[in-house]
């Protein structure tokens, strides 16, 4: 007897093992045959609804607590006992006033899909606009950059050159003063300044002479070509 | 069916010939039971009982965790930055790996011949969702995508691209759907909800920040265009390098094409119905205003 029991048990074990190992590949076949070998099954917990002796509180007596006379409790009673609770099923749904309130709330807090999509689109458009404007600004500024760099470099060069020239001029003046007076003169002394003024006058005279000569040459030059052509 | 040799074989012989099992014949596997550490007993456990030598350590007066003897502790010297700002308000999705899903299907806890929903997963105790802890559902995770081999119609709340590819490669259908917290609470525990006696509410639409996710065909969102979803299926097949099986030729095509309506929480039940568990009846309202509200 024991041996036969063991045989049956091991046979069952073999069958379940075989079933499990080929369940992956034979799913569709199982559905066709309608026989699904399940190793685990969902056993729902017993509800314990107490349908034979339902407790339905008496609405009129004062002894029943307040919370047992509310609509919420009525709904729970109906859910637990069904029509045996003696509650009108029509009261389970919201009344017209409550429904109006619900619809108003929904309209305010839960906009329909089209409205939401429109909002999203508007927001995205704004963001892309901002981004594009920024990028355009950047591009414009970057396009100006080479010119600005060249300008700045030119400025630097010019100032440097001016400084050099100034230094050279001062050194020359000092050398000139040394020659004239025989000793190192302080550039701030009045003697030195007089000397500088004299030098400047001489230079101005020279420039005037140069200008006159240039004008004469220009007058001569236009006269001779017309003479040559004619 | 005739067995060529006796089933069990040596094991059966052993079972039949050895004496009966008693407490005297049993012994735990070596390494299964470890003896506990008993302080304050014997030459090695006694004396200072593992507390060290004098000072705060032995006398049990050590300062609080993080204290560094007066120096500004590490957790205060690092400046704050909003990495964790609003972390308790962020939606969370319980991860479910494909490996676990395959495990559940293999053990028969989840039925692949019916559409797989969050209710089915919770019934099978495959995942545990806590809607009160800002859980908004379940997300499928890539782990086990290479061993996944089941044709299913599944609906989750979030799924990565690899997961979508793995499921569609096996001829299945995946959809991502949104459930607002109340609907989620009803979805994971339907029976306590039906015992409450309330009419089934309609599922709310996702918020503005989640609408782009659920209207995208790449994520197989439930608000997306079906043609775009088909195109996305083909594109994904090309990207991952598998041939997309034609599900319209499948015998389970009707089951695989079952999808919930945007406002529906349960398959086969519409919003506005009251389910009476003790009498096994469904009550539907006939008032036009209510009907209009519930079907909008």
Short mmCIF file of C-alpha atoms in Angstrom, two decimals:
data_model
loop_
_atom_site.label_atom_id
_atom_site.label_comp_id
_atom_site.label_asym_id
_atom_site.label_seq_id
_atom_site.Cartn_x
_atom_site.Cartn_y
_atom_site.Cartn_z
CA UNK A 1 0.00 0.00 0.00
CA UNK A 2 2.81 2.31 0.93
CA UNK A 3 4.63 1.46 -2.29
CA UNK A 4 1.56 2.20 -4.40
CA UNK A 5 1.06 5.55 -2.63
CA UNK A 6 4.71 6.41 -3.25
CA UNK A 7 4.34 5.39 -6.91
CA UNK A 8 1.34 7.70 -7.31
CA UNK A 9 3.13 10.61 -5.61
CA UNK A 10 6.26 10.26 -7.74
CA UNK A 11 4.15 9.86 -10.88
CA UNK A 12 2.36 13.14 -10.05
CA UNK A 13 5.75 14.77 -9.40
CA UNK A 14 7.03 13.57 -12.78
CA UNK A 15 3.97 14.94 -14.55
CA UNK A 16 4.20 18.36 -12.87
CA UNK A 17 7.95 18.54 -13.56
CA UNK A 18 7.40 17.67 -17.22
CA UNK A 19 4.57 20.17 -17.43
CA UNK A 20 6.68 23.00 -15.93
CA UNK A 21 9.73 22.33 -18.06
CA UNK A 22 7.76 22.52 -21.32
CA UNK A 23 5.29 25.22 -20.16
CA UNK A 24 7.44 27.93 -21.75
CA UNK A 25 7.24 26.46 -25.22
CA UNK A 26 3.76 24.98 -25.05
CA UNK A 27 1.84 28.01 -23.79
CA UNK A 28 -0.35 28.31 -26.86
CA UNK A 29 -1.06 24.58 -26.89
CA UNK A 30 -2.17 24.79 -23.29
CA UNK A 31 -4.61 27.54 -24.06
CA UNK A 32 -6.02 25.49 -26.90
CA UNK A 33 -6.45 22.39 -24.81
CA UNK A 34 -7.78 24.57 -21.95
CA UNK A 35 -5.70 22.65 -19.40
CA UNK A 36 -3.17 24.98 -17.74
CA UNK A 37 -1.00 23.17 -15.23
CA UNK A 38 -0.60 25.68 -12.44
CA UNK A 39 1.91 25.15 -9.69
CA UNK A 40 0.49 28.07 -7.69
CA UNK A 41 -3.09 29.31 -7.56
CA UNK A 42 -4.67 32.44 -6.20
CA UNK A 43 -6.94 31.52 -3.30
CA UNK A 44 -8.76 34.66 -2.22
CA UNK A 45 -9.13 35.36 1.46
CA UNK A 46 -12.65 34.50 2.76
CA UNK A 47 -14.70 37.69 2.98
CA UNK A 48 -16.60 36.97 6.25
CA UNK A 49 -19.59 39.02 5.21
CA UNK A 50 -21.95 37.62 7.87
CA UNK A 51 -24.90 37.44 5.49
CA UNK A 52 -27.14 35.33 7.76
CA UNK A 53 -27.27 37.90 10.59
CA UNK A 54 -26.61 41.28 9.04
CA UNK A 55 -26.39 44.22 11.45
CA UNK A 56 -28.46 47.05 10.02
CA UNK A 57 -28.60 49.94 12.53
CA UNK A 58 -31.96 51.45 13.42
CA UNK A 59 -32.03 54.97 11.96
CA UNK A 60 -34.77 56.32 14.29
CA UNK A 61 -33.50 55.30 17.72
CA UNK A 62 -31.19 57.64 19.64
CA UNK A 63 -29.00 54.80 20.90
CA UNK A 64 -27.32 54.24 17.52
CA UNK A 65 -24.18 56.39 17.19
CA UNK A 66 -24.26 59.30 14.73
CA UNK A 67 -21.68 57.85 12.39
CA UNK A 68 -23.91 54.85 11.72
CA UNK A 69 -26.63 57.08 10.29
CA UNK A 70 -24.44 58.76 7.65
CA UNK A 71 -24.69 58.16 3.90
CA UNK A 72 -21.14 56.78 3.85
CA UNK A 73 -22.05 54.06 6.32
CA UNK A 74 -25.18 53.27 4.29
CA UNK A 75 -23.03 52.72 1.24
CA UNK A 76 -20.75 50.44 3.23
CA UNK A 77 -23.77 48.47 4.44
CA UNK A 78 -24.98 48.05 0.90
CA UNK A 79 -21.53 46.99 -0.22
CA UNK A 80 -21.36 44.40 2.55
CA UNK A 81 -24.89 43.00 2.54
CA UNK A 82 -26.37 43.96 -0.82
CA UNK A 83 -30.14 44.39 -1.00
CA UNK A 84 -30.53 42.62 2.36
CA UNK A 85 -29.38 45.84 4.02
CA UNK A 86 -32.62 47.53 2.92
CA UNK A 87 -30.92 50.58 1.42
CA UNK A 88 -32.20 52.16 -1.77
CA UNK A 89 -29.48 51.58 -4.40
CA UNK A 90 -30.31 54.92 -6.03
CA UNK A 91 -28.78 56.69 -3.03
CA UNK A 92 -25.37 55.19 -3.80
CA UNK A 93 -24.78 57.57 -6.71
CA UNK A 94 -24.32 61.31 -6.08
CA UNK A 95 -27.43 63.47 -6.12
CA UNK A 96 -27.87 66.16 -8.78
CA UNK A 97 -26.49 68.94 -6.56
CA UNK A 98 -23.50 66.86 -5.55
CA UNK A 99 -22.98 65.93 -9.18
CA UNK A 100 -22.99 69.61 -10.18
CA UNK A 101 -20.35 70.30 -7.56
CA UNK A 102 -18.27 67.39 -8.77
CA UNK A 103 -18.50 68.54 -12.39
CA UNK A 104 -17.49 72.10 -11.46
CA UNK A 105 -14.52 70.82 -9.47
CA UNK A 106 -13.43 68.60 -12.31
CA UNK A 107 -13.74 71.40 -14.83
CA UNK A 108 -11.45 73.55 -12.68
CA UNK A 109 -8.85 71.06 -11.58
CA UNK A 110 -8.85 68.50 -14.39
CA UNK A 111 -8.81 70.24 -17.76
CA UNK A 112 -9.50 68.08 -20.82
CA UNK A 113 -6.69 66.64 -22.90
CA UNK A 114 -6.92 69.21 -25.71
CA UNK A 115 -6.52 72.12 -23.28
CA UNK A 116 -3.51 70.46 -21.66
CA UNK A 117 -1.88 69.76 -25.01
CA UNK A 118 -2.42 73.36 -26.04
CA UNK A 119 -0.82 74.61 -22.82
CA UNK A 120 2.13 72.32 -23.30
CA UNK A 121 2.55 73.48 -26.89
CA UNK A 122 2.38 77.15 -25.90
CA UNK A 123 4.91 76.65 -23.14
CA UNK A 124 7.29 74.78 -25.41
CA UNK A 125 6.95 77.39 -28.12
CA UNK A 126 7.81 80.12 -25.63
CA UNK A 127 10.83 78.24 -24.44
CA UNK A 128 12.12 77.58 -27.93
CA UNK A 129 11.54 81.26 -28.81
CA UNK A 130 13.59 82.35 -25.84
CA UNK A 131 16.34 79.90 -26.67
CA UNK A 132 16.42 80.93 -30.33
CA UNK A 133 16.52 84.64 -29.42
CA UNK A 134 19.44 84.00 -27.11
CA UNK A 135 21.23 81.99 -29.78
CA UNK A 136 20.64 84.70 -32.37
CA UNK A 137 22.08 87.29 -30.01
CA UNK A 138 25.08 85.11 -29.40
CA UNK A 139 25.64 84.55 -33.12
CA UNK A 140 25.41 88.29 -33.86
CA UNK A 141 27.88 89.11 -31.12
CA UNK A 142 30.24 86.40 -32.23
CA UNK A 143 30.12 87.73 -35.80
CA UNK A 144 31.22 91.13 -34.48
CA UNK A 145 34.06 89.59 -32.56
CA UNK A 146 36.89 89.49 -35.20
CA UNK A 147 36.43 93.17 -35.96
CA UNK A 148 36.37 94.04 -32.26
CA UNK A 149 39.50 91.98 -31.66
CA UNK A 150 41.31 93.67 -34.55
CA UNK A 151 40.23 97.12 -33.31
CA UNK A 152 41.45 96.42 -29.83
CA UNK A 153 44.76 95.11 -31.10
CA UNK A 154 45.17 98.21 -33.25
CA UNK A 155 44.41 100.42 -30.28
CA UNK A 156 47.00 98.69 -28.18
CA UNK A 157 49.60 98.93 -30.91
CA UNK A 158 48.90 102.62 -31.44
CA UNK A 159 49.14 103.53 -27.81
CA UNK A 160 52.38 101.60 -27.56
CA UNK A 161 53.74 103.34 -30.56
CA UNK A 162 52.69 106.74 -29.24
CA UNK A 163 54.39 106.05 -25.97
CA UNK A 164 57.55 105.03 -27.79
CA UNK A 165 57.46 108.15 -29.91
CA UNK A 166 56.91 110.34 -26.91
CA UNK A 167 59.83 108.76 -25.16
CA UNK A 168 62.05 109.18 -28.20
CA UNK A 169 61.01 112.84 -28.55
CA UNK A 170 61.79 113.54 -24.94
CA UNK A 171 65.14 111.80 -25.20
CA UNK A 172 65.98 113.88 -28.29
CA UNK A 173 64.98 117.11 -26.59
CA UNK A 174 67.09 116.24 -23.59
CA UNK A 175 70.05 115.46 -25.83
CA UNK A 176 69.50 118.77 -27.66
CA UNK A 177 69.38 120.65 -24.36
CA UNK A 178 72.55 118.88 -23.16
CA UNK A 179 74.30 119.94 -26.32
CA UNK A 180 73.20 123.53 -26.09
CA UNK A 181 73.70 124.18 -22.42
CA UNK A 182 76.54 121.77 -21.78
CA UNK A 183 75.02 120.10 -18.73
CA UNK A 184 72.00 117.94 -17.98
CA UNK A 185 69.05 120.25 -17.69
CA UNK A 186 66.01 119.36 -15.66
CA UNK A 187 63.07 119.08 -18.09
CA UNK A 188 60.87 121.01 -15.70
CA UNK A 189 63.11 124.12 -15.53
CA UNK A 190 62.12 127.29 -17.44
CA UNK A 191 65.35 127.23 -19.50
CA UNK A 192 64.47 123.88 -20.89
CA UNK A 193 60.95 125.03 -21.67
CA UNK A 194 62.26 128.09 -23.54
CA UNK A 195 64.53 125.88 -25.54
CA UNK A 196 61.61 123.59 -26.37
CA UNK A 197 59.54 126.56 -27.50
CA UNK A 198 62.40 127.74 -29.78
CA UNK A 199 62.73 124.31 -31.34
CA UNK A 200 59.02 124.17 -31.97
CA UNK A 201 59.08 127.61 -33.70
CA UNK A 202 61.91 126.51 -35.96
CA UNK A 203 60.00 123.35 -36.84
CA UNK A 204 56.87 125.33 -37.67
CA UNK A 205 58.86 127.61 -39.97
CA UNK A 206 60.34 124.59 -41.68
CA UNK A 207 56.87 123.08 -42.16
CA UNK A 208 55.55 126.30 -43.68
CA UNK A 209 58.42 126.39 -46.11
CA UNK A 210 57.76 122.74 -47.03
CA UNK A 211 54.07 123.48 -47.61
CA UNK A 212 54.87 126.47 -49.84
CA UNK A 213 57.30 124.38 -51.83
CA UNK A 214 54.73 121.59 -52.26
CA UNK A 215 52.10 124.12 -53.42
CA UNK A 216 54.56 125.57 -55.98
CA UNK A 217 55.37 122.09 -57.22
CA UNK A 218 51.67 121.31 -57.57
CA UNK A 219 51.10 124.54 -59.50
CA UNK A 220 54.07 123.78 -61.74
CA UNK A 221 53.02 120.14 -62.26
CA UNK A 222 49.43 120.82 -63.60
CA UNK A 223 50.76 123.64 -65.84
CA UNK A 224 53.36 121.48 -67.56
CA UNK A 225 51.14 118.43 -68.48
CA UNK A 226 48.45 120.64 -70.15
CA UNK A 227 51.31 122.37 -71.97
CA UNK A 228 52.71 118.94 -72.95
CA UNK A 229 49.27 117.65 -74.10
CA UNK A 230 48.35 120.74 -75.98
CA UNK B 1 1.85 6.17 -21.43
CA UNK B 2 4.21 3.30 -20.43
CA UNK B 3 7.37 3.99 -18.47
CA UNK B 4 10.42 2.12 -19.82
CA UNK B 5 11.93 1.88 -16.30
CA UNK B 6 10.60 2.26 -12.76
CA UNK B 7 10.21 5.94 -11.85
CA UNK B 8 12.33 7.18 -8.95
CA UNK B 9 14.86 4.34 -9.31
CA UNK B 10 17.53 4.52 -6.65
CA UNK B 11 15.69 7.15 -4.68
CA UNK B 12 12.69 4.88 -4.38
CA UNK B 13 14.88 2.00 -3.18
CA UNK B 14 16.44 4.25 -0.58
CA UNK B 15 13.02 5.42 0.61
CA UNK B 16 11.77 1.87 0.88
CA UNK B 17 14.77 0.32 2.67
CA UNK B 18 16.00 2.92 5.15
CA UNK B 19 14.48 3.13 8.65
CA UNK B 20 11.83 5.67 9.54
CA UNK B 21 12.83 9.28 10.07
CA UNK B 22 13.00 10.37 13.72
CA UNK B 23 14.68 13.22 15.53
CA UNK B 24 17.60 10.87 16.14
CA UNK B 25 18.20 10.48 12.38
CA UNK B 26 18.10 14.17 11.47
CA UNK B 27 20.95 16.66 11.45
CA UNK B 28 21.14 20.15 9.88
CA UNK B 29 23.30 20.77 6.80
CA UNK B 30 26.87 21.81 7.81
CA UNK B 31 26.98 25.57 7.93
CA UNK B 32 23.23 25.98 8.23
CA UNK B 33 23.18 26.69 11.95
CA UNK B 34 25.74 29.06 13.41
CA UNK B 35 26.17 29.27 17.23
CA UNK B 36 25.30 32.68 18.57
CA UNK B 37 27.80 35.00 20.18
CA UNK B 38 27.30 35.05 23.96
CA UNK B 39 28.92 38.00 25.65
CA UNK B 40 30.06 38.07 29.25
CA UNK B 41 30.49 34.28 29.51
CA UNK B 42 33.73 32.35 29.79
CA UNK B 43 37.37 33.16 29.30
CA UNK B 44 36.99 34.82 25.88
CA UNK B 45 33.49 36.27 26.06
CA UNK B 46 33.82 37.56 29.64
CA UNK B 47 36.13 40.13 31.33
CA UNK B 48 35.39 43.30 29.30
CA UNK B 49 32.65 41.57 27.24
CA UNK B 50 33.85 42.95 23.91
CA UNK B 51 33.52 46.62 24.98
CA UNK B 52 37.18 47.67 24.82
CA UNK B 53 39.31 49.39 27.51
CA UNK B 54 37.94 52.27 29.68
CA UNK B 55 36.72 55.49 28.20
CA UNK B 56 33.42 56.29 26.53
CA UNK B 57 33.48 53.04 24.57
CA UNK B 58 33.42 50.76 27.60
CA UNK B 59 31.17 53.05 29.62
CA UNK B 60 28.61 53.39 26.86
CA UNK B 61 28.81 57.20 26.67
CA UNK B 62 29.86 57.74 23.09
CA UNK B 63 28.57 60.94 21.44
CA UNK B 64 25.92 60.98 18.71
CA UNK B 65 26.55 59.63 15.23
CA UNK B 66 28.42 62.10 13.06
CA UNK B 67 30.07 63.99 15.92
CA UNK B 68 33.77 64.52 15.21
CA UNK B 69 35.02 65.70 18.59
CA UNK B 70 34.04 69.35 17.99
CA UNK B 71 35.40 69.71 14.47
CA UNK B 72 32.63 70.69 12.03
CA UNK B 73 31.23 67.31 11.06
CA UNK B 74 31.24 66.17 7.42
CA UNK B 75 27.46 66.26 7.12
CA UNK B 76 27.40 69.94 8.17
CA UNK B 77 30.47 71.18 6.33
CA UNK B 78 29.07 70.28 2.90
CA UNK B 79 26.78 73.08 1.65
CA UNK B 80 23.17 72.29 0.75
CA UNK B 81 22.00 72.02 -2.84
CA UNK B 82 18.53 71.13 -4.09
CA UNK B 83 19.23 67.52 -5.10
CA UNK B 84 16.66 66.11 -2.71
CA UNK B 85 14.29 69.06 -2.83
CA UNK B 86 10.70 67.90 -3.04
CA UNK B 87 11.82 64.27 -3.03
CA UNK B 88 8.79 63.27 -1.01
CA UNK B 89 6.49 64.68 -3.66
CA UNK B 90 8.06 62.95 -6.62
CA UNK B 91 6.07 60.09 -8.19
CA UNK B 92 7.62 56.68 -7.56
CA UNK B 93 7.20 53.53 -9.60
CA UNK B 94 7.86 50.10 -8.11
CA UNK B 95 10.35 48.31 -10.38
CA UNK B 96 9.49 44.93 -11.86
CA UNK B 97 12.24 43.14 -13.76
CA UNK B 98 11.50 40.95 -16.76
CA UNK B 99 13.34 38.20 -14.93
CA UNK B 100 10.77 38.33 -12.13
CA UNK B 101 7.91 38.51 -14.60
CA UNK B 102 9.20 35.42 -16.37
CA UNK B 103 9.55 33.72 -12.99
CA UNK B 104 5.94 34.53 -12.14
CA UNK B 105 4.70 33.28 -15.50
CA UNK B 106 6.71 30.08 -15.21
CA UNK B 107 5.32 29.31 -11.79
CA UNK B 108 1.83 29.96 -13.03
CA UNK B 109 1.19 32.89 -10.71
CA UNK B 110 0.47 35.18 -13.65
CA UNK B 111 -1.68 33.92 -16.51
CA UNK B 112 -0.19 34.93 -19.86
CA UNK B 113 -3.35 33.93 -21.74
CA UNK B 114 -5.21 36.90 -20.23
CA UNK B 115 -4.21 40.57 -20.32
CA UNK B 116 -1.78 41.28 -17.51
CA UNK B 117 -2.75 44.24 -15.41
CA UNK B 118 -1.49 45.74 -12.17
CA UNK B 119 -4.33 43.91 -10.41
CA UNK B 120 -3.05 40.59 -11.75
CA UNK B 121 0.48 41.38 -10.66
CA UNK B 122 -0.63 42.33 -7.16
CA UNK B 123 -2.86 39.26 -6.89
CA UNK B 124 0.11 37.13 -7.81
CA UNK B 125 2.09 38.98 -5.11
CA UNK B 126 4.65 39.82 -7.75
CA UNK B 127 4.87 43.49 -6.67
CA UNK B 128 3.69 45.47 -3.67
CA UNK B 129 2.34 48.95 -4.38
CA UNK B 130 1.79 51.58 -1.70
CA UNK B 131 -0.34 54.37 -3.20
CA UNK B 132 -0.04 56.36 0.02
CA UNK B 133 3.73 56.54 -0.36
CA UNK B 134 3.51 58.45 -3.66
CA UNK B 135 3.63 55.23 -5.66
CA UNK B 136 2.01 55.80 -9.03
CA UNK B 137 2.27 52.23 -10.24
CA UNK B 138 4.82 49.77 -11.55
CA UNK B 139 7.69 50.20 -14.00
CA UNK B 140 9.25 47.45 -16.07
CA UNK B 141 13.01 47.19 -15.86
CA UNK B 142 15.48 45.76 -18.41
CA UNK B 143 16.95 43.06 -16.22
CA UNK B 144 16.25 39.64 -17.74
CA UNK B 145 15.42 41.00 -21.19
CA UNK B 146 17.68 38.41 -22.82
CA UNK B 147 15.97 35.42 -21.17
CA UNK B 148 12.42 36.74 -21.49
CA UNK B 149 10.30 34.44 -23.64
CA UNK B 150 6.58 34.94 -23.11
CA UNK B 151 3.89 36.37 -25.34
CA UNK B 152 1.82 38.66 -23.12
CA UNK B 153 -0.47 41.66 -23.24
CA UNK B 154 0.79 43.78 -20.37
CA UNK B 155 -0.11 47.22 -19.08
CA UNK B 156 2.28 49.06 -16.79
CA UNK B 157 2.88 52.67 -15.86
CA UNK B 158 6.44 53.07 -17.17
CA UNK B 159 8.67 50.96 -19.33
CA UNK B 160 12.15 51.41 -20.73
CA UNK B 161 12.96 50.94 -24.39
CA UNK B 162 14.78 47.65 -23.88
CA UNK B 163 11.75 46.22 -22.13
CA UNK B 164 9.42 47.25 -24.94
CA UNK B 165 11.76 45.65 -27.45
CA UNK B 166 11.98 42.41 -25.44
CA UNK B 167 8.21 42.09 -25.13
CA UNK B 168 7.46 42.94 -28.75
CA UNK B 169 10.18 40.61 -29.95
CA UNK B 170 8.25 37.72 -28.42
CA UNK B 171 5.05 38.79 -30.13
CA UNK B 172 3.53 40.51 -27.11
CA UNK B 173 1.88 43.88 -26.61
CA UNK B 174 2.90 46.48 -24.04
CA UNK B 175 1.02 49.64 -23.09
CA UNK B 176 1.82 52.35 -20.57
CA UNK B 177 -1.19 53.77 -18.76
CA UNK B 178 -1.69 56.38 -16.06
CA UNK B 179 -3.70 55.81 -12.89
CA UNK B 180 -4.34 58.67 -10.51
CA UNK B 181 -3.83 57.78 -6.83
CA UNK B 182 -7.51 57.02 -6.09
CA UNK B 183 -7.84 54.79 -9.15
CA UNK B 184 -4.58 53.11 -8.21
CA UNK B 185 -5.85 52.31 -4.75
CA UNK B 186 -8.97 50.79 -6.31
CA UNK B 187 -6.96 48.88 -8.89
CA UNK B 188 -4.65 47.14 -6.44
CA UNK B 189 -7.41 46.26 -3.96
CA UNK B 190 -10.61 45.81 -5.94
CA UNK B 191 -12.55 43.68 -3.45
CA UNK B 192 -12.35 46.11 -0.51
CA UNK B 193 -13.42 48.84 -2.93
CA UNK B 194 -16.48 46.90 -4.08
CA UNK B 195 -17.41 46.29 -0.45
CA UNK B 196 -17.46 50.05 0.06
CA UNK B 197 -20.56 50.32 -2.12
CA UNK B 198 -19.32 53.27 -4.17
CA UNK B 199 -19.81 53.53 -7.93
CA UNK B 200 -16.61 52.88 -9.91
CA UNK B 201 -15.04 56.31 -10.53
CA UNK B 202 -13.60 57.33 -13.85
CA UNK B 203 -9.82 57.41 -14.23
CA UNK B 204 -8.43 60.92 -14.29
CA UNK B 205 -6.05 62.08 -17.00
CA UNK B 206 -2.37 62.58 -16.16
CA UNK B 207 -1.06 65.99 -15.13
CA UNK B 208 0.53 68.35 -17.61
CA UNK B 209 4.02 67.14 -16.81
CA UNK B 210 3.13 63.51 -17.61
CA UNK B 211 0.98 64.10 -20.69
CA UNK B 212 3.98 64.26 -23.06
CA UNK B 213 5.13 60.85 -21.77
CA UNK B 214 1.77 59.16 -22.29
CA UNK B 215 1.06 60.74 -25.67
CA UNK B 216 4.40 59.52 -27.04
CA UNK B 217 4.30 56.46 -29.29
CA UNK B 218 7.88 55.58 -28.33
CA UNK B 219 6.70 54.82 -24.79
CA UNK B 220 3.57 53.03 -26.12
CA UNK B 221 1.45 55.51 -24.18
CA UNK B 222 -2.26 54.90 -23.90
CA UNK B 223 -3.04 58.36 -25.24
CA UNK B 224 -0.83 57.96 -28.32
CA UNK B 225 -1.93 57.51 -31.92
CA UNK B 226 -2.29 53.82 -32.92
CA UNK B 227 -0.68 54.38 -36.34
CA UNK B 228 2.29 56.08 -34.74
CA UNK B 229 2.56 53.14 -32.34
CA UNK B 230 2.70 50.74 -35.27
CA UNK B 231 5.43 52.83 -36.89
CA UNK B 232 7.31 52.95 -33.60
CA UNK B 233 7.08 49.13 -33.35
CA UNK B 234 8.68 48.76 -36.76
CA UNK B 235 11.35 51.35 -35.98
CA UNK B 236 12.22 49.62 -32.71
CA UNK B 237 12.45 46.25 -34.43
CA UNK B 238 14.87 47.74 -36.91
CA UNK B 239 16.88 49.38 -34.16
CA UNK B 240 17.24 46.26 -32.04
CA UNK B 241 17.60 43.93 -34.99
CA UNK B 242 14.72 41.47 -34.67
CA UNK B 243 11.84 40.65 -36.98
CA UNK B 244 8.58 42.04 -35.67
CA UNK B 245 6.09 39.14 -35.46
CA UNK B 246 2.71 39.86 -36.99
CA UNK B 247 0.24 39.64 -34.12
CA UNK B 248 -2.81 39.94 -36.35
CA UNK B 249 -2.13 36.38 -37.53
CA UNK B 250 -1.92 35.13 -33.96
CA UNK B 251 -4.63 32.93 -32.45
CA UNK B 252 -4.62 35.09 -29.31
CA UNK B 253 -4.99 38.27 -31.38
CA UNK B 254 -8.29 39.17 -29.72
CA UNK B 255 -6.74 38.91 -26.27
CA UNK B 256 -3.59 40.79 -27.33
CA UNK B 257 -5.58 43.65 -28.82
CA UNK B 258 -7.66 44.15 -25.64
CA UNK B 259 -6.90 47.59 -24.28
CA UNK B 260 -8.62 49.66 -21.65
CA UNK B 261 -10.51 52.80 -22.44
CA UNK B 262 -8.93 56.04 -21.23
CA UNK B 263 -11.44 56.38 -18.37
CA UNK B 264 -11.73 52.69 -17.55
CA UNK B 265 -10.14 51.12 -14.48
CA UNK B 266 -11.10 47.47 -14.89
CA UNK B 267 -11.56 45.34 -17.96
CA UNK B 268 -15.24 44.63 -18.42
CA UNK B 269 -16.42 47.25 -15.91
CA UNK B 270 -17.27 50.80 -16.84
CA UNK B 271 -17.19 53.87 -14.58
CA UNK B 272 -20.49 54.51 -12.85
CA UNK B 273 -21.35 50.88 -12.11
CA UNK B 274 -21.81 49.53 -8.60
CA UNK B 275 -20.67 45.98 -7.97
CA UNK B 276 -22.60 44.13 -5.27
CA UNK B 277 -20.32 41.39 -3.95
CA UNK B 278 -22.75 39.39 -1.75
CA UNK B 279 -25.35 39.10 -4.52
CA UNK B 280 -22.82 38.92 -7.39
CA UNK B 281 -24.70 41.63 -9.30
CA UNK B 282 -23.75 44.82 -11.12
CA UNK B 283 -26.00 47.86 -10.72
CA UNK B 284 -26.05 50.52 -13.41
CA UNK B 285 -27.67 53.93 -13.17
CA UNK B 286 -30.25 55.09 -15.71
CA UNK B 287 -30.17 58.82 -14.92
CA UNK B 288 -28.99 60.68 -18.07
CA UNK B 289 -27.04 63.31 -16.18
CA UNK B 290 -25.07 60.67 -14.31
CA UNK B 291 -24.59 58.64 -17.47
CA UNK B 292 -23.33 61.72 -19.30
CA UNK B 293 -20.89 62.49 -16.49
CA UNK B 294 -19.55 58.96 -16.27
CA UNK B 295 -19.13 58.57 -20.00
CA UNK B 296 -17.41 61.92 -20.59
#
